[in-house]
PDB file of C-alpha atoms in Angstrom:
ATOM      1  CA  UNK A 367      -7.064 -40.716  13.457  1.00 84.00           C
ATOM      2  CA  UNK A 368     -10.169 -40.987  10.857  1.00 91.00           C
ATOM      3  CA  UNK A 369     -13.180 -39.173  11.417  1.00 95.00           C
ATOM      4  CA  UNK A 370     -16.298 -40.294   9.379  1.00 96.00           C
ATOM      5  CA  UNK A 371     -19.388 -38.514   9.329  1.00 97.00           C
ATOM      6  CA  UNK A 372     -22.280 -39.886   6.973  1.00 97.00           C
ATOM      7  CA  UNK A 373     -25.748 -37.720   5.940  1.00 97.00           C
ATOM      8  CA  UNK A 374     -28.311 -38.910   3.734  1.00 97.00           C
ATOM      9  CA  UNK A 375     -30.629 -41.220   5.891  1.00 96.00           C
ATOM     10  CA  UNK A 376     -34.808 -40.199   5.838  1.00 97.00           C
ATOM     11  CA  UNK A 377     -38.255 -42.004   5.101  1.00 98.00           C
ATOM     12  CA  UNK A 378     -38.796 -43.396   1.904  1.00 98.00           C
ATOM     13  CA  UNK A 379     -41.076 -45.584   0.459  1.00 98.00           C
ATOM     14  CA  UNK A 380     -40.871 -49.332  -0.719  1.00 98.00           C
ATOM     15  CA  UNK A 381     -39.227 -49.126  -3.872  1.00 98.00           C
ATOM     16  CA  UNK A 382     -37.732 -45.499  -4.022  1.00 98.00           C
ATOM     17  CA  UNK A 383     -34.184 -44.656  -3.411  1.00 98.00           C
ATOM     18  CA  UNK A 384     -31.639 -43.291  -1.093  1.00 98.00           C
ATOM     19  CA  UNK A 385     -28.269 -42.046  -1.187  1.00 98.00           C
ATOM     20  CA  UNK A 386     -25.880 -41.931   1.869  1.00 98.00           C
ATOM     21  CA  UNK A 387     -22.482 -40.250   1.610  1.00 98.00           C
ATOM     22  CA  UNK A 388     -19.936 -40.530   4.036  1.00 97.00           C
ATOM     23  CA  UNK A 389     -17.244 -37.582   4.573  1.00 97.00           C
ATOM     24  CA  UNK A 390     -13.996 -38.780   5.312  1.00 95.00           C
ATOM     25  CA  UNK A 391     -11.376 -37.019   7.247  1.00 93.00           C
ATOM     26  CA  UNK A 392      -7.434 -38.151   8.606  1.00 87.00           C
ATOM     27  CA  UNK A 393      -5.429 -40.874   6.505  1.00 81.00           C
ATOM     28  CA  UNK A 394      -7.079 -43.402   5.022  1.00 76.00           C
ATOM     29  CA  UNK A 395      -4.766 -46.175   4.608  1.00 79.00           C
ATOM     30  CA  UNK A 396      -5.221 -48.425   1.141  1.00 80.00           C
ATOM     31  CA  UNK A 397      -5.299 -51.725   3.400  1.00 84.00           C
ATOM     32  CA  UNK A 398      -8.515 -50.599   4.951  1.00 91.00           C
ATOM     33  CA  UNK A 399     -12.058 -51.632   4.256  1.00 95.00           C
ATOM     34  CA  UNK A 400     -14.290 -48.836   3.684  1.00 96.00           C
ATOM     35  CA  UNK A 401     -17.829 -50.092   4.728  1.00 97.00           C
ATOM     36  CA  UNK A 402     -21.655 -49.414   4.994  1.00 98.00           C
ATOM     37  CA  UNK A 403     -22.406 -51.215   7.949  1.00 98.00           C
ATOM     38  CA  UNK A 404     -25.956 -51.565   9.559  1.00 97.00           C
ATOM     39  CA  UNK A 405     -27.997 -52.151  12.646  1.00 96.00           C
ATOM     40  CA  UNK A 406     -31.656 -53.059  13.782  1.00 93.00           C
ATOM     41  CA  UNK A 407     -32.402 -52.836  17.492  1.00 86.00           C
ATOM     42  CA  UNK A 408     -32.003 -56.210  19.224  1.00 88.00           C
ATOM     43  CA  UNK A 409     -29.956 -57.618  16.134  1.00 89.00           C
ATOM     44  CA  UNK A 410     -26.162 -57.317  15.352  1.00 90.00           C
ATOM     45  CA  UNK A 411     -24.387 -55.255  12.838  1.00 92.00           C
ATOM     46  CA  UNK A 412     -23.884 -56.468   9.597  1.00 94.00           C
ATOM     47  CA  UNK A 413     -21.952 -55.580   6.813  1.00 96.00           C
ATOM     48  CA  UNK A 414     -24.112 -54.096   3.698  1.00 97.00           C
ATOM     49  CA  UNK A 415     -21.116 -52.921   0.989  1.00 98.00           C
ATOM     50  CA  UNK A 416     -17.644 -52.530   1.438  1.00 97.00           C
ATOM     51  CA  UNK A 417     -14.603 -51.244  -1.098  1.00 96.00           C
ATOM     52  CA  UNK A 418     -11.537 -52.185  -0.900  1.00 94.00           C
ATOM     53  CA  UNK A 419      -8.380 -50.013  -1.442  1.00 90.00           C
ATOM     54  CA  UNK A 420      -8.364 -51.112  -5.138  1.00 92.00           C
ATOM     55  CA  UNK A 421     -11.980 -49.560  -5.166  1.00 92.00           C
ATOM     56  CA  UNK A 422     -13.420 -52.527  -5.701  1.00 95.00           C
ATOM     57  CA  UNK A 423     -16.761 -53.025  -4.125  1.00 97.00           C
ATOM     58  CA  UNK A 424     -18.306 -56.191  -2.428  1.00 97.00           C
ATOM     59  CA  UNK A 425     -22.164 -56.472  -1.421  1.00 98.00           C
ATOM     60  CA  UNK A 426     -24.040 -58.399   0.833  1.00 97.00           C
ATOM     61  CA  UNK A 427     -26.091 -61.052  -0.785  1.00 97.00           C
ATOM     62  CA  UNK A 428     -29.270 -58.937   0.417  1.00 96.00           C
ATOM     63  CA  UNK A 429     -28.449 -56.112  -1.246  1.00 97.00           C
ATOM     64  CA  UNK A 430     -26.666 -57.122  -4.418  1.00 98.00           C
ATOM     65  CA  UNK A 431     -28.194 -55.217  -7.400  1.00 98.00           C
ATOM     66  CA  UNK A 432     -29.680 -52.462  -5.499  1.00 98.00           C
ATOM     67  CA  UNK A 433     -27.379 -50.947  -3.734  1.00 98.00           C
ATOM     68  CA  UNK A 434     -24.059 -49.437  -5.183  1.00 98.00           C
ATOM     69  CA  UNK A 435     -21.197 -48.664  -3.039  1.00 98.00           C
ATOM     70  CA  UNK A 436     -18.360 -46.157  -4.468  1.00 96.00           C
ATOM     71  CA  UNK A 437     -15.098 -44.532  -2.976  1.00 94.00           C
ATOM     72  CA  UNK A 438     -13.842 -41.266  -4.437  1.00 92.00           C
ATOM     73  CA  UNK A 439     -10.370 -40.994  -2.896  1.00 89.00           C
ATOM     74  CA  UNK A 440     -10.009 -37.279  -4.535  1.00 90.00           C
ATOM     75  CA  UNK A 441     -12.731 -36.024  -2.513  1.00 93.00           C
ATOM     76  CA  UNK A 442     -12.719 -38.191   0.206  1.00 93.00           C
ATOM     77  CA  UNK A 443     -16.426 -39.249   0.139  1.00 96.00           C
ATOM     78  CA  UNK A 444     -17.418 -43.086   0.995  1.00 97.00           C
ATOM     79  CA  UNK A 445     -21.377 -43.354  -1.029  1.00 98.00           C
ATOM     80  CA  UNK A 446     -24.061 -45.613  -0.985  1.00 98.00           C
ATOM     81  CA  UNK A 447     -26.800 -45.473  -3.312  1.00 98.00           C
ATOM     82  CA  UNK A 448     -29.410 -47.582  -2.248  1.00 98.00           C
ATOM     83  CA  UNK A 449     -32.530 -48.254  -4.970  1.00 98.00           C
ATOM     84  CA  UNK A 450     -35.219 -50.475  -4.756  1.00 98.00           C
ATOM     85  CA  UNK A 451     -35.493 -50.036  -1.668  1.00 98.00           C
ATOM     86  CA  UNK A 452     -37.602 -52.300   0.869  1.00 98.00           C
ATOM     87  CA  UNK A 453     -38.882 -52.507   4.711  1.00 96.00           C
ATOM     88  CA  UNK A 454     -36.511 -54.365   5.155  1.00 95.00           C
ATOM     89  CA  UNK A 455     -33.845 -52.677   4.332  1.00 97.00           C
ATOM     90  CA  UNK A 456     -34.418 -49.822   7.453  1.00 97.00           C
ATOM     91  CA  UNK A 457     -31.663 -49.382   9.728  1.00 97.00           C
ATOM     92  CA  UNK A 458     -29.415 -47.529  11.273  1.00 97.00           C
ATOM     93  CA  UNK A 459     -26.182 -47.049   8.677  1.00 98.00           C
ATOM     94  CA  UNK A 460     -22.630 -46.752   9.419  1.00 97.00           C
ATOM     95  CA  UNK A 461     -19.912 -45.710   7.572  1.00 97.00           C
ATOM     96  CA  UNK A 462     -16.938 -47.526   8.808  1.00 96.00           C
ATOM     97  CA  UNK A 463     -12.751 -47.646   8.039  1.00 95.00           C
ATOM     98  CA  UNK A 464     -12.283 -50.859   9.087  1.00 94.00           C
ATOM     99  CA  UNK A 465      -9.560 -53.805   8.204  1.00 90.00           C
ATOM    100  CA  UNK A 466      -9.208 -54.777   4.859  1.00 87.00           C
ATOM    101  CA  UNK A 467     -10.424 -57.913   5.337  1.00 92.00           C
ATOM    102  CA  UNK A 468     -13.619 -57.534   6.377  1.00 94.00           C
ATOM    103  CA  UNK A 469     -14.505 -56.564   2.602  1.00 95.00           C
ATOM    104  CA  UNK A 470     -14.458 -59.992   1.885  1.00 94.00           C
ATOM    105  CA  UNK A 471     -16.775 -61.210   4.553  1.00 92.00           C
ATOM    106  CA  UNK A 472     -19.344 -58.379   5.438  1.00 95.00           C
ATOM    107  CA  UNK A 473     -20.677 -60.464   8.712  1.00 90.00           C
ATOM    108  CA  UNK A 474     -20.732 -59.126  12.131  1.00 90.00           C
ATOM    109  CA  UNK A 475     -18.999 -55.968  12.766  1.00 88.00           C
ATOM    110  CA  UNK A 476     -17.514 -54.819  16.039  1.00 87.00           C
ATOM    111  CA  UNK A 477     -18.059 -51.495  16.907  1.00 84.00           C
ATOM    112  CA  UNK A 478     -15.111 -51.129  19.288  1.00 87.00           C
ATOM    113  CA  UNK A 479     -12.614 -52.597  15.750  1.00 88.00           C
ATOM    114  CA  UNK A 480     -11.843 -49.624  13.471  1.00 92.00           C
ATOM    115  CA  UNK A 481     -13.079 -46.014  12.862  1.00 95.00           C
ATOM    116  CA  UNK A 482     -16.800 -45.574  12.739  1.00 96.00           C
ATOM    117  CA  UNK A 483     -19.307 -42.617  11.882  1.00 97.00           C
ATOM    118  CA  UNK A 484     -22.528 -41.812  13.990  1.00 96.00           C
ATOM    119  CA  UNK A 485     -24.699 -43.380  11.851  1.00 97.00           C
ATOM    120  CA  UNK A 486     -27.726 -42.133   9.665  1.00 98.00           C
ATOM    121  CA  UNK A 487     -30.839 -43.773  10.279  1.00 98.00           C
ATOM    122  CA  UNK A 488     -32.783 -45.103   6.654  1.00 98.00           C
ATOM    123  CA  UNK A 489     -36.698 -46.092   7.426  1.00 98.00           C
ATOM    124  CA  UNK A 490     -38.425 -47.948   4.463  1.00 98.00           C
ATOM    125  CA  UNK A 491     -42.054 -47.824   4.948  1.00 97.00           C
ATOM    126  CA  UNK A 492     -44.391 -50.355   2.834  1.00 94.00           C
TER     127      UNK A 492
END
């Protein structure tokens, strides 16, 4: 059993920065995907950032070269720092152990698939 639990959402203004951290607890097997998932009401979840088990990360084309996504194994922590941030970019964020795979794709993510956090929500205002 995983447990995630993610902090770091709040208000922020276009262009600032935000960084979410995600505290991981159980086994965390090296074929899963670690990802930053998110969610706007009335639209699906999609994939922001994943890392593999390598610790390599992968980014949605959306959010590639603002947001950096990290894994530190030692201390169990899943991170996203988000900069540059736009209205766009406000959400609800999930941190999600999920199959490997989907590090590769980042689309639509199934809620019931996988081990998934509360969420933190992130509001971007203009």
């Amino acid at each position: 059993q995983v447990q995630l639990v993610e902090s770091g959402g709040g208000s922020v203004q276009a262009g600032g920065s935000l960084r979410l951290s995600c505290e991981i607890s159980g086994y965390t097997y090296s074929t899963y995907c670690m990802a930053w998932i998110r969610q706007t009401p009335g639209r699906e979840r999609e994939g922001v950032a994943g890392v593999d088990g390598d610790g390599n990360p992968t980014y949605a084309d959306s959010v590639k070269g603002r947001f950096t996504a990290s894994w530190d194994r030692e201390k169990n922590v899943l991170s996203l720092q988000m900069n540059s941030l736009k209205p766009g970019d406000t959400a609800m964020y999930y941190c999600a152990a999920v199959g490997g795979g989907y590090c590769y794709t980042l689309g639509p993510a199934d809620s019931d698939s996988g081990y998934w956090g509360q969420g933190t929500q992130v509001t971007v205002s203009s």
